[in-house]
Tab-separated table of C-alpha atoms and ligand atoms in Angstrom:
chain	number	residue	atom	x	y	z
A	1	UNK	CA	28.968	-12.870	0.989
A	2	UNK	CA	27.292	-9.855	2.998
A	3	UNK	CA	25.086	-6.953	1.622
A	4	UNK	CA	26.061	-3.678	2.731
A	5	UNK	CA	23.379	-1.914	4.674
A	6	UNK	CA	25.454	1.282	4.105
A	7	UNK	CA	25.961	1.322	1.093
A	8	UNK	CA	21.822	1.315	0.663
A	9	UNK	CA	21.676	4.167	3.713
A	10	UNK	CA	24.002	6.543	1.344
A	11	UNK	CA	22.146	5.599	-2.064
A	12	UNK	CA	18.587	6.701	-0.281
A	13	UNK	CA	20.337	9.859	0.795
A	14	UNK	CA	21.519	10.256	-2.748
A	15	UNK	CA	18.315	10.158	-4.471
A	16	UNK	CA	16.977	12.292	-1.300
A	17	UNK	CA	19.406	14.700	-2.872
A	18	UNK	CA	18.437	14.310	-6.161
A	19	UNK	CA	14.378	14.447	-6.358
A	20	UNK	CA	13.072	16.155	-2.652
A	21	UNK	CA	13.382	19.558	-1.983
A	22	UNK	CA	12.420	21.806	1.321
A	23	UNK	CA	8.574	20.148	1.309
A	24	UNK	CA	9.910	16.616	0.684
A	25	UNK	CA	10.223	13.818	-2.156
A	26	UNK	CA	8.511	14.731	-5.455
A	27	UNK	CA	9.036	11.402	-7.397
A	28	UNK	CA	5.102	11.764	-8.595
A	29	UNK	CA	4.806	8.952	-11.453
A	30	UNK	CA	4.913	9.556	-15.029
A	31	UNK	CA	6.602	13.327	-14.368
A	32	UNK	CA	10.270	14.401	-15.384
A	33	UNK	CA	12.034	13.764	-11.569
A	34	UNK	CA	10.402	10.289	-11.930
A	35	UNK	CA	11.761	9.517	-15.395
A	36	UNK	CA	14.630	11.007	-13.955
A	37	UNK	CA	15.135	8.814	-10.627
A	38	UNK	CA	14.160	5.742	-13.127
A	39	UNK	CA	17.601	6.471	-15.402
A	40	UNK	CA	19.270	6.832	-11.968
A	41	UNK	CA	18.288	3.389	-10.947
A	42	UNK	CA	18.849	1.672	-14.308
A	43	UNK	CA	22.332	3.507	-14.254
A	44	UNK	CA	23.240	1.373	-11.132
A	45	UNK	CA	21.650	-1.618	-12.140
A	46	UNK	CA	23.784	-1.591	-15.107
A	47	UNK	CA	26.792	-2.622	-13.177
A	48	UNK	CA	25.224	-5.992	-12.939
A	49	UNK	CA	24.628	-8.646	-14.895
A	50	UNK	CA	20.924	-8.429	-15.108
A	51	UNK	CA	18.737	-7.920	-18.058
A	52	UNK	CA	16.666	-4.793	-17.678
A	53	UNK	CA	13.497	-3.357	-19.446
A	54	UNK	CA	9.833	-1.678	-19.136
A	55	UNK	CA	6.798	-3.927	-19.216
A	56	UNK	CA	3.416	-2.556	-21.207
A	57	UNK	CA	2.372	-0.963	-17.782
A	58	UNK	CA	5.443	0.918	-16.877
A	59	UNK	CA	7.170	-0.951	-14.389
A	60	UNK	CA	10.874	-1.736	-14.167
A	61	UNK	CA	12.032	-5.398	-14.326
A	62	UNK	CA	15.619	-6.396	-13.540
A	63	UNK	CA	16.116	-10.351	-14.017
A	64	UNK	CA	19.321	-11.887	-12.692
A	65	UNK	CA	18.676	-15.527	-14.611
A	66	UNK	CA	19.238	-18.790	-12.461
A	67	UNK	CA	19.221	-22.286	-13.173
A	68	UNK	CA	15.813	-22.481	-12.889
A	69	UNK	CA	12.949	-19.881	-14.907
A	70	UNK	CA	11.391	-19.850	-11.352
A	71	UNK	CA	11.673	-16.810	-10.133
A	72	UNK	CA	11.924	-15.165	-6.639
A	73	UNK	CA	10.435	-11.352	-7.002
A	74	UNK	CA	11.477	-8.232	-4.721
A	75	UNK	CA	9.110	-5.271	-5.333
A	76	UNK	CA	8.790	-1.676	-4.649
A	77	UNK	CA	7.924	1.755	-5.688
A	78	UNK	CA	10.187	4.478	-6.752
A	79	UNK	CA	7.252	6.913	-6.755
A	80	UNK	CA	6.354	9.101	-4.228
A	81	UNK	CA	3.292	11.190	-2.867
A	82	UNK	CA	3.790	15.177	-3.709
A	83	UNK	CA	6.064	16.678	-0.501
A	84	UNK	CA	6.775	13.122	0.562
A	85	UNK	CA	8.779	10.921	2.309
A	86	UNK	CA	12.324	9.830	1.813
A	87	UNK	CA	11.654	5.870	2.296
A	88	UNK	CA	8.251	5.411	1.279
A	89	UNK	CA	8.255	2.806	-1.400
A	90	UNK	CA	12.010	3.628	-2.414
A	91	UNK	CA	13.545	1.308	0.461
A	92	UNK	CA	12.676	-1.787	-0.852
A	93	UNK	CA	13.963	-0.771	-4.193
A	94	UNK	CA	17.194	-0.014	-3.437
A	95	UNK	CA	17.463	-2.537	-0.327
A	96	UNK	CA	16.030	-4.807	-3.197
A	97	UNK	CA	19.063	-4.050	-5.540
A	98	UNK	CA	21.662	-4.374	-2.898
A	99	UNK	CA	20.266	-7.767	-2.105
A	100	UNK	CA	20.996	-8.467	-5.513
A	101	UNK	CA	24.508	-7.674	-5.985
A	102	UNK	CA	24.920	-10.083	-2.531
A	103	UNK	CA	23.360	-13.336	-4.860
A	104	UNK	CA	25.538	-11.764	-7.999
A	105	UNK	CA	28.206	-11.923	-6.061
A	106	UNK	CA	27.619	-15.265	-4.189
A	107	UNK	CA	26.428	-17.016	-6.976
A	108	UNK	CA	29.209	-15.819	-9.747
A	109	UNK	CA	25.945	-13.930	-11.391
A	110	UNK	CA	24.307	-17.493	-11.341
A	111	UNK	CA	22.080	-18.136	-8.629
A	112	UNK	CA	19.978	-21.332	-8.624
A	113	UNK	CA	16.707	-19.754	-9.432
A	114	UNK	CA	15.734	-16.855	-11.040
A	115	UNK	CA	15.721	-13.228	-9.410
A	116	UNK	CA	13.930	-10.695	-10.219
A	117	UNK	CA	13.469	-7.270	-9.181
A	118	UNK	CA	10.802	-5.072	-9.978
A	119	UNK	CA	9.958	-0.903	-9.482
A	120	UNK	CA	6.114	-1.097	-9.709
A	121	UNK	CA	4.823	2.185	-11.764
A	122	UNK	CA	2.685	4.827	-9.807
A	123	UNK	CA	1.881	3.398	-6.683
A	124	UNK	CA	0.548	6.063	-4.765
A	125	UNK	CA	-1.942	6.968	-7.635
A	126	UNK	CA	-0.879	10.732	-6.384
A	127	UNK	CA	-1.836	12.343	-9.676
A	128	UNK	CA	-5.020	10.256	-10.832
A	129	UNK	CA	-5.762	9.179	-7.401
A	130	UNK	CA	-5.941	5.306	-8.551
A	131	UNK	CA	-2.956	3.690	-6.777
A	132	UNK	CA	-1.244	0.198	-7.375
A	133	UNK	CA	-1.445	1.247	-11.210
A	134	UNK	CA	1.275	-0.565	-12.195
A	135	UNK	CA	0.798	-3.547	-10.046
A	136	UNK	CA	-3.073	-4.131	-10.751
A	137	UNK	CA	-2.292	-3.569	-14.337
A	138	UNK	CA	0.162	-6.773	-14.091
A	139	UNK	CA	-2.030	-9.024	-11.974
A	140	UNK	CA	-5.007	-8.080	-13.988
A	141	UNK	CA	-7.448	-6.342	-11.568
A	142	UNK	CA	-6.940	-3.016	-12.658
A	143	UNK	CA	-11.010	-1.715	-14.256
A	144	UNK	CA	-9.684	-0.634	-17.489
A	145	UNK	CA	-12.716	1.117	-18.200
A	146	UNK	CA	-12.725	3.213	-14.875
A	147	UNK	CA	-9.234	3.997	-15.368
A	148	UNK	CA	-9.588	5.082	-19.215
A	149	UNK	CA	-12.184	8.019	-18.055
A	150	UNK	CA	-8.978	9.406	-14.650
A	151	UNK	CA	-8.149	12.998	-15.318
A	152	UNK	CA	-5.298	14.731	-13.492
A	153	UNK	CA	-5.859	18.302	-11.501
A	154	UNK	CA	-4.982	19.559	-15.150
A	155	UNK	CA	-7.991	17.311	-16.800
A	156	UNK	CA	-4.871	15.031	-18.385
A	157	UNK	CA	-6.253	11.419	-18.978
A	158	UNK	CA	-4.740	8.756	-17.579
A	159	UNK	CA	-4.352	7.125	-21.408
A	160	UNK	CA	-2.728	10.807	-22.172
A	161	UNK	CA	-0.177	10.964	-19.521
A	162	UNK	CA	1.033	7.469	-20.249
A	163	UNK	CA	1.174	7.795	-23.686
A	164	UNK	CA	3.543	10.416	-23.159
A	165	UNK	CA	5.487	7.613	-21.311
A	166	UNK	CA	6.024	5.868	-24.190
A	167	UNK	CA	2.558	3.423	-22.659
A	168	UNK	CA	-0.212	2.179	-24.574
A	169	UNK	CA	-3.143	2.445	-22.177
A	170	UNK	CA	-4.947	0.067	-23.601
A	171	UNK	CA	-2.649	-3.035	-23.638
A	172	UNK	CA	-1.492	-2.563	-20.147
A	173	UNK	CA	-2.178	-5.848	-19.367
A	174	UNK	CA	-0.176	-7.595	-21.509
A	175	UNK	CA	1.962	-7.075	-18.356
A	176	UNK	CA	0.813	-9.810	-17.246
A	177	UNK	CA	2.840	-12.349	-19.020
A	178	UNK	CA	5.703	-11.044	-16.036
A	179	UNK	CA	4.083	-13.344	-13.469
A	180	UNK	CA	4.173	-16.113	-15.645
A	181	UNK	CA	7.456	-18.132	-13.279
A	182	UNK	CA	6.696	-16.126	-10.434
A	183	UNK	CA	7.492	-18.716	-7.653
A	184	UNK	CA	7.131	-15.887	-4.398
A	185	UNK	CA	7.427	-11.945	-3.802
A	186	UNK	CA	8.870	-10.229	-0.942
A	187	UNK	CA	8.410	-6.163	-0.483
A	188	UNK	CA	10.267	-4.464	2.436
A	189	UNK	CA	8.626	-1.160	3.690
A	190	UNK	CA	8.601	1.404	6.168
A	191	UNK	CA	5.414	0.943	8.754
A	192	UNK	CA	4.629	4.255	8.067
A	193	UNK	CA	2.336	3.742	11.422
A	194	UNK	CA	3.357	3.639	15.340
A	195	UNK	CA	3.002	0.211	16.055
A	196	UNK	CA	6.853	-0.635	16.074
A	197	UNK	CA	7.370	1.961	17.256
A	198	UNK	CA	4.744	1.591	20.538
A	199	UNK	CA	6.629	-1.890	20.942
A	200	UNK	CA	10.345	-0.530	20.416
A	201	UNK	CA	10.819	-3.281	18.074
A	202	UNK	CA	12.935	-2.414	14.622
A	203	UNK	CA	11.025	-4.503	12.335
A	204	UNK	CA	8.162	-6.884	11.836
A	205	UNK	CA	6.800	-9.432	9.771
A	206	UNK	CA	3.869	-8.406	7.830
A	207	UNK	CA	0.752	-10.999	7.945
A	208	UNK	CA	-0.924	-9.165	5.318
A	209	UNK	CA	-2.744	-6.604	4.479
A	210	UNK	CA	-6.341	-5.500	5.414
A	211	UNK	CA	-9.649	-6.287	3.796
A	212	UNK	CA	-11.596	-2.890	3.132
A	213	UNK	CA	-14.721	-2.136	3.079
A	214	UNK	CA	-16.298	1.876	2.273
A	215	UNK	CA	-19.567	3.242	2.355
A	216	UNK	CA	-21.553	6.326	2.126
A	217	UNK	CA	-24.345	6.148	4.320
A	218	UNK	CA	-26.599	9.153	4.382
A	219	UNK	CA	-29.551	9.510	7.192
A	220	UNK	CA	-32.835	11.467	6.200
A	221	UNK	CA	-34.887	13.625	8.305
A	222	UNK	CA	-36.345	16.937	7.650
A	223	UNK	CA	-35.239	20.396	7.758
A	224	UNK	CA	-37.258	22.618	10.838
A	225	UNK	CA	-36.690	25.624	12.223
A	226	UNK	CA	-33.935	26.400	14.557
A	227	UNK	CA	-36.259	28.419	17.129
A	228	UNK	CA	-39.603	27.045	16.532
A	229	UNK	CA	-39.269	23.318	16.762
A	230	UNK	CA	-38.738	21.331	19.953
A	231	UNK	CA	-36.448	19.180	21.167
A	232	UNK	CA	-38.874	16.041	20.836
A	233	UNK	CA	-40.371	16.829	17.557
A	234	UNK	CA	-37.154	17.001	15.555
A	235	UNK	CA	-36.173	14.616	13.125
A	236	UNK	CA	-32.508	15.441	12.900
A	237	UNK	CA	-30.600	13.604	10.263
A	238	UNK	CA	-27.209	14.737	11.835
A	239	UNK	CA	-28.102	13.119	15.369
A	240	UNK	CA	-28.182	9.577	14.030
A	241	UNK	CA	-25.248	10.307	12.236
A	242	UNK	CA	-23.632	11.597	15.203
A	243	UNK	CA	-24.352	8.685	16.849
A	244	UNK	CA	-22.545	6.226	14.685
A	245	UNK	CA	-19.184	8.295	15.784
A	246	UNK	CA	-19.198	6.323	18.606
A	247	UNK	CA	-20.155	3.423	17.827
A	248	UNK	CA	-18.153	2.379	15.612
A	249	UNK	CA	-15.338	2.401	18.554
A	250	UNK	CA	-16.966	0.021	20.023
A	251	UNK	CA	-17.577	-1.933	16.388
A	252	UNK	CA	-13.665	-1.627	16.112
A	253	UNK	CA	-12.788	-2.957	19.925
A	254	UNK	CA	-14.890	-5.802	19.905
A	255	UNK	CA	-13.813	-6.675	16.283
A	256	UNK	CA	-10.071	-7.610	17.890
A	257	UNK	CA	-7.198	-6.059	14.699
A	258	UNK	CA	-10.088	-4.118	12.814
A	259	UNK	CA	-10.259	-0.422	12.660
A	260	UNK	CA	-13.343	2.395	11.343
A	261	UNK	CA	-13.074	5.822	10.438
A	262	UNK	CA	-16.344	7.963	9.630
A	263	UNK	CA	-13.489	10.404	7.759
A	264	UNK	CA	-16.393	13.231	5.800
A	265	UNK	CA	-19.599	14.244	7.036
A	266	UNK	CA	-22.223	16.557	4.831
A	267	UNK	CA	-25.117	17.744	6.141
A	268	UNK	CA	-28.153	19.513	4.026
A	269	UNK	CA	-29.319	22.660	4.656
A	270	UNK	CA	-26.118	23.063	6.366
A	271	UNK	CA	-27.368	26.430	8.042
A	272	UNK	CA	-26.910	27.351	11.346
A	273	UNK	CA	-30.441	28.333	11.640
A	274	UNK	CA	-32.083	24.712	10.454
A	275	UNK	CA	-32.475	21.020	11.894
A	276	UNK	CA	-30.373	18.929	9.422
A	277	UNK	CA	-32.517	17.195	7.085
A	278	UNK	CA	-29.928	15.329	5.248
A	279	UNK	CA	-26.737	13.973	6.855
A	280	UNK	CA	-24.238	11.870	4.657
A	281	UNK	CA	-21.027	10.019	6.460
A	282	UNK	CA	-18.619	7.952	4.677
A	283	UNK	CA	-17.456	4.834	7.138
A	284	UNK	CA	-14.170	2.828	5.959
A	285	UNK	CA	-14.000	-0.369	7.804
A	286	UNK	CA	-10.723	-2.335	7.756
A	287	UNK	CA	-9.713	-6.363	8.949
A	288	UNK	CA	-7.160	-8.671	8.085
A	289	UNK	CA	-9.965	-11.381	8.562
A	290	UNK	CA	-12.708	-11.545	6.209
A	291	UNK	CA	-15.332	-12.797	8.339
A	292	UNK	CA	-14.469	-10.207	11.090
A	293	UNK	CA	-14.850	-7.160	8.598
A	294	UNK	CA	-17.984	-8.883	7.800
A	295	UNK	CA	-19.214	-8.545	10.416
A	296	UNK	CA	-17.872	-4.990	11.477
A	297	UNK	CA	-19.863	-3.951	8.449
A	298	UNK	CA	-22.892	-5.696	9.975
A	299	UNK	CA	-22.961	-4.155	12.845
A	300	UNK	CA	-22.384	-1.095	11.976
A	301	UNK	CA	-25.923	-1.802	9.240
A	302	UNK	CA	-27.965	-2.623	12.471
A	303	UNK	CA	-26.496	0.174	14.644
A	304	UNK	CA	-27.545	2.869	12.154
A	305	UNK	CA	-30.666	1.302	11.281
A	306	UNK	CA	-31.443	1.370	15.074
A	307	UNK	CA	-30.553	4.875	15.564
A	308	UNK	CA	-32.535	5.814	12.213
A	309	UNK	CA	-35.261	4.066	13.830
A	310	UNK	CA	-34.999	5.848	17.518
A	311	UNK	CA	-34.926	9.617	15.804
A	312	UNK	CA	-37.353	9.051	13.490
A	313	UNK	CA	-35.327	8.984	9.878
A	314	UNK	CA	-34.303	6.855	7.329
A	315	UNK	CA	-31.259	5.529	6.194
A	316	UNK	CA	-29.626	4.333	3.484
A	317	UNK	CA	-26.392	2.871	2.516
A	318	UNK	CA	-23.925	2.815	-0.830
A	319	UNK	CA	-21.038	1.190	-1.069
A	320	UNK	CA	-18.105	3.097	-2.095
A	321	UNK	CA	-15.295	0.482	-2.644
A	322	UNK	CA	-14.285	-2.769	-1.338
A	323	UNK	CA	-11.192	-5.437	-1.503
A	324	UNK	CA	-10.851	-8.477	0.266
A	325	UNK	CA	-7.820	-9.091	3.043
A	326	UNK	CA	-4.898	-10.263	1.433
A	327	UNK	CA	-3.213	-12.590	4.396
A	328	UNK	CA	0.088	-13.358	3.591
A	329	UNK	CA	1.711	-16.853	3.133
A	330	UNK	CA	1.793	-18.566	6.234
A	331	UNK	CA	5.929	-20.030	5.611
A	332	UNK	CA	7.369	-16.899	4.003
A	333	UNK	CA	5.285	-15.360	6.979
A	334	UNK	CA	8.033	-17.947	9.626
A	335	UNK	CA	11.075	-16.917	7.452
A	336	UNK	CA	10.161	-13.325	7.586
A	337	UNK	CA	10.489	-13.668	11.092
A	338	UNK	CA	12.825	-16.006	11.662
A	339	UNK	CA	15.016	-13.663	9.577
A	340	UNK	CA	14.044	-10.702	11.755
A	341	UNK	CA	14.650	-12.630	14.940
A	342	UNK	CA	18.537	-13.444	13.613
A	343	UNK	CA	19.306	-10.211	12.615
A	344	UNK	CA	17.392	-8.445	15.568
A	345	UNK	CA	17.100	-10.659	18.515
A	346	UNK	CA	13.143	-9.632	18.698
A	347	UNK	CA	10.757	-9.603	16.385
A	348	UNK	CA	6.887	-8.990	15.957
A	349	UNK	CA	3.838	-9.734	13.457
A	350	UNK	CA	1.536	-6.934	12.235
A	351	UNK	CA	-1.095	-6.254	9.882
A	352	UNK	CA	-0.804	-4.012	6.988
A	353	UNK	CA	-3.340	-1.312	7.352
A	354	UNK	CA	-2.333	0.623	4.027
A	355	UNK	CA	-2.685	-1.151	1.016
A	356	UNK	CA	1.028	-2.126	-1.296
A	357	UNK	CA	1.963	-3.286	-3.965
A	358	UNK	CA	1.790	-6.391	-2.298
A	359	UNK	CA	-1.687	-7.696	-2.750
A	360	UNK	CA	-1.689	-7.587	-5.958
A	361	UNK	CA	0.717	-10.513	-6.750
A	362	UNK	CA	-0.785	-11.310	-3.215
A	363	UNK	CA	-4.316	-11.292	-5.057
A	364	UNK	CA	-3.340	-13.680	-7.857
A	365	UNK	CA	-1.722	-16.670	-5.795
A	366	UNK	CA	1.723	-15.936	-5.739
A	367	UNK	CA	3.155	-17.095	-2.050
A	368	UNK	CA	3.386	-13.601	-0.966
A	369	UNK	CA	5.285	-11.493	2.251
A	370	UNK	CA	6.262	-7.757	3.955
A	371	UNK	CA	8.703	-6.738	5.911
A	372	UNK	CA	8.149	-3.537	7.520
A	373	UNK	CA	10.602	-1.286	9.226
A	374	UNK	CA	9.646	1.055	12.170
A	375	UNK	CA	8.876	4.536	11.265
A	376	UNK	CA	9.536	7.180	13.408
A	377	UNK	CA	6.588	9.553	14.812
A	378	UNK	CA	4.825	7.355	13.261
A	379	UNK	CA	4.391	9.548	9.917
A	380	UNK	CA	4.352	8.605	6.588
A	381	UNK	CA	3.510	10.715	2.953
A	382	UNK	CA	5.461	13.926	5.042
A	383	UNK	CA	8.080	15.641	4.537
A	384	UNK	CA	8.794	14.603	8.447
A	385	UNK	CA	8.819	10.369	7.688
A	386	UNK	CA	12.092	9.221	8.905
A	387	UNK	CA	13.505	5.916	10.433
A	388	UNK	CA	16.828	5.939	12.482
A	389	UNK	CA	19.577	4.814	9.804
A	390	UNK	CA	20.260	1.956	12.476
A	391	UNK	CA	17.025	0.234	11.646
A	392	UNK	CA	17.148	0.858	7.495
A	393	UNK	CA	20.764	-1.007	8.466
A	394	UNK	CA	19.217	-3.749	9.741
A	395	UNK	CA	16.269	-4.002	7.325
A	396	UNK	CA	18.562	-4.337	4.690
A	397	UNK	CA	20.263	-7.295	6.599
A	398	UNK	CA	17.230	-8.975	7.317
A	399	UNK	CA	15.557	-9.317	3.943
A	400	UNK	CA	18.365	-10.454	2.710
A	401	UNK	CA	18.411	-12.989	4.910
A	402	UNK	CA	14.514	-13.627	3.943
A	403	UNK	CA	15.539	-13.486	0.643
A	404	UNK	CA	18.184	-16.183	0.809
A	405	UNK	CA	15.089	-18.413	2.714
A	406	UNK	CA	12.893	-17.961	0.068
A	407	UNK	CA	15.314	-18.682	-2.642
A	408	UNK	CA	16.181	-22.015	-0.929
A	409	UNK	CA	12.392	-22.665	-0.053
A	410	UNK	CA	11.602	-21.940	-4.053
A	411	UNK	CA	14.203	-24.393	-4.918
A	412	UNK	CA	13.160	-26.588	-2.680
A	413	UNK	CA	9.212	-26.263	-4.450
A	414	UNK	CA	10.631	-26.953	-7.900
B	1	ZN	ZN1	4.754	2.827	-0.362
């Protein structure tokens, strides 16, 4: 018994059809194209025999029942960014229901453990800008009581827009009780990075996905005039802060996988005719190794306390947000790639810069893995995101194959 690859290729161009138009995908969560791209879905998965229904957060289960309660999950978003992409989150959906007719089929809609497959709600956090909703809800570390006060653009709460959806906000978590058999979870996705690419390699087996850490730090010196005050008697917030552009290139090359990004910078007066007095950066530090981001986020600490030091200002530092790496299982990690290798003849493990779905079953102990498929230019959460239909093909191939590993390897554990 085979999956078809095509058959996947045409249903992504289908929904293409169906919810993008000239600026890309608009499958924002919890609006009409979404509701409408859900019926679509539950329309095909009707011609299996799989029970289907909504959880108390809004996501989508499908359970094919086996012999066993223990069940193997595939995951993915049918949500999309405004003007996105046409893969983003939607792949592993569909590749995820294709692999399911293969063990319907194979298994005379009997397989030998339970499979389930699951269309997380509002990933992207688009519209209330708090993403894994759906997913953090389920595994529990969704803050309820940040989430109650999230408006939309339109000042829509969060607990308004869902009730709307037919969701009580405030038992979203009774989601939870969906884990309960949950013996492993696989999620196929796009890069939706260059690192495939780089390597001309079609897929790659994701290790896990990357421990953040974000900060504000703000530098204060004083304000001075433009023309009257020398060179050496300024005390210019914005130098220091300059200063940490640099370095934290070097923080990131000697840190091996990690990367930095000072991505806002504010300065007060913010006149062209005065010293800066105040100067606020935000720094977002990411590693797949705890210790490692650790100690990125230490050195960056001493290298602006030094430079606050050596122009004569202050500095202070608040932290902004912060999750832990998620690495993934270390033997679904081997059958990702062993499946890749089969179907490929070359394969290649990467770290998960963006955050998925992922880590949140990731987060709660379920044996956890990604495949990602290359993405050309690089581009993701455009209108432009693409991947040569040869690769989707092959990605569909391969999980499948991962997914018949990890069915075996779950029977195996029971
Ligand atoms: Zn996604």
């Amino acid at each position: 018994m085979n999956v078809d690859p095509k058959r996947t290729v045409a249903e992504l161009k289908e929904l293409r059809e169906m919810t993008g138009d000239a600026n890309g995908a608009q499958r924002v969560a919890f609006t009409d194209i979404w509701v409408r791209t859900r019926e679509w879905l539950k329309a095909k998965l009707a011609a299996l025999p799989v029970e289907v229904h909504t959880d108390e957060a809004g996501n989508l289960w499908a359970t094919l029942k086996g012999d066993s309660p223990r069940a193997l999950l595939i995951g993915g978003h049918m949500d999309s960014v405004p003007n996105g992409g046409w893969l983003d989150g939607c792949l592993n959906v569909l590749g995820g229901l294709e692999v399911l007719r293969r063990i319907c089929a194979e298994f005379n809609g009997r397989p030998p453990v339970t499979v389930r497959l699951v269309d997380w709600a509002d990933e992207e956090g688009a519209r209330f800008g708090k993403s894994l909703f759906g997913s953090s809800a389920c595994s529990g570390s969704l803050n309820m009581d940040e989430a109650r006060g999230l408006r939309d653009r339109d000042g829509i709460t969060l607990p308004d827009a869902l009730k709307r959806m037919g969701i009580d906000f405030e038992r979203v978590k009774e989601s939870r009780k969906e884990l309960t058999n949950a013996a492993a979870y696989l999620e196929l996705h796009i890069e939706q990075g260059p690192v495939l690419l780089d390597l001309n390699k079609p897929l790659g087996a994701v290790l896990g996905t990357f421990g953040v850490e974000r900060h504000a730090i703000t530098f204060r010196g004083q304000a001075a005039h433009s023309g009257s005050t020398p060179m050496n008697r300024r005390r210019d917030a914005f130098l220091a802060a300059a200063r940490m552009s640099e370095e934290i290139y070097r923080i990131a090359a000697r840190s091996g996988n990690g990367v930095c990004t000072i991505g806002s910078c504010k300065t007060e007066p913010g006149i062209v005719t005065s010293v800066v007095a105040e100067c606020t950066i935000t720094l977002d530090q990411r590693h797949l190794d705890a210790s490692a981001l650790a100690r990125m986020l230490a050195e960056a600490k001493k290298a602006s306390e030094r430079f606050a030091k050596e122009g004569g200002v202050e500095v202070e530092w608040r932290r902004l947000w912060q999750i832990e790496p998620r690495p993934f299982h270390p033997e679904l990690i081997d059958m990702c790639d062993a499946s890749i290798q089969e179907t490929c003849g070359i394969s290649h493990r990467l770290p998960s810069g963006p955050l998925h779905d992922a880590a949140e079953p990731c987060g709660v102990g379920i044996p956890t893995v990604m495949m990602f498929t290359q993405s050309l230019h690089g581009i993701s959460h455009n209108k432009i995101e693409d991947t040569k239909e040869e690769h989707l093909e092959q990605s569909v191939v391969a999980f499948d194959r991962l997914a018949s590993r990890a069915m075996e390897w779950v029977t195996g554990n029971s």
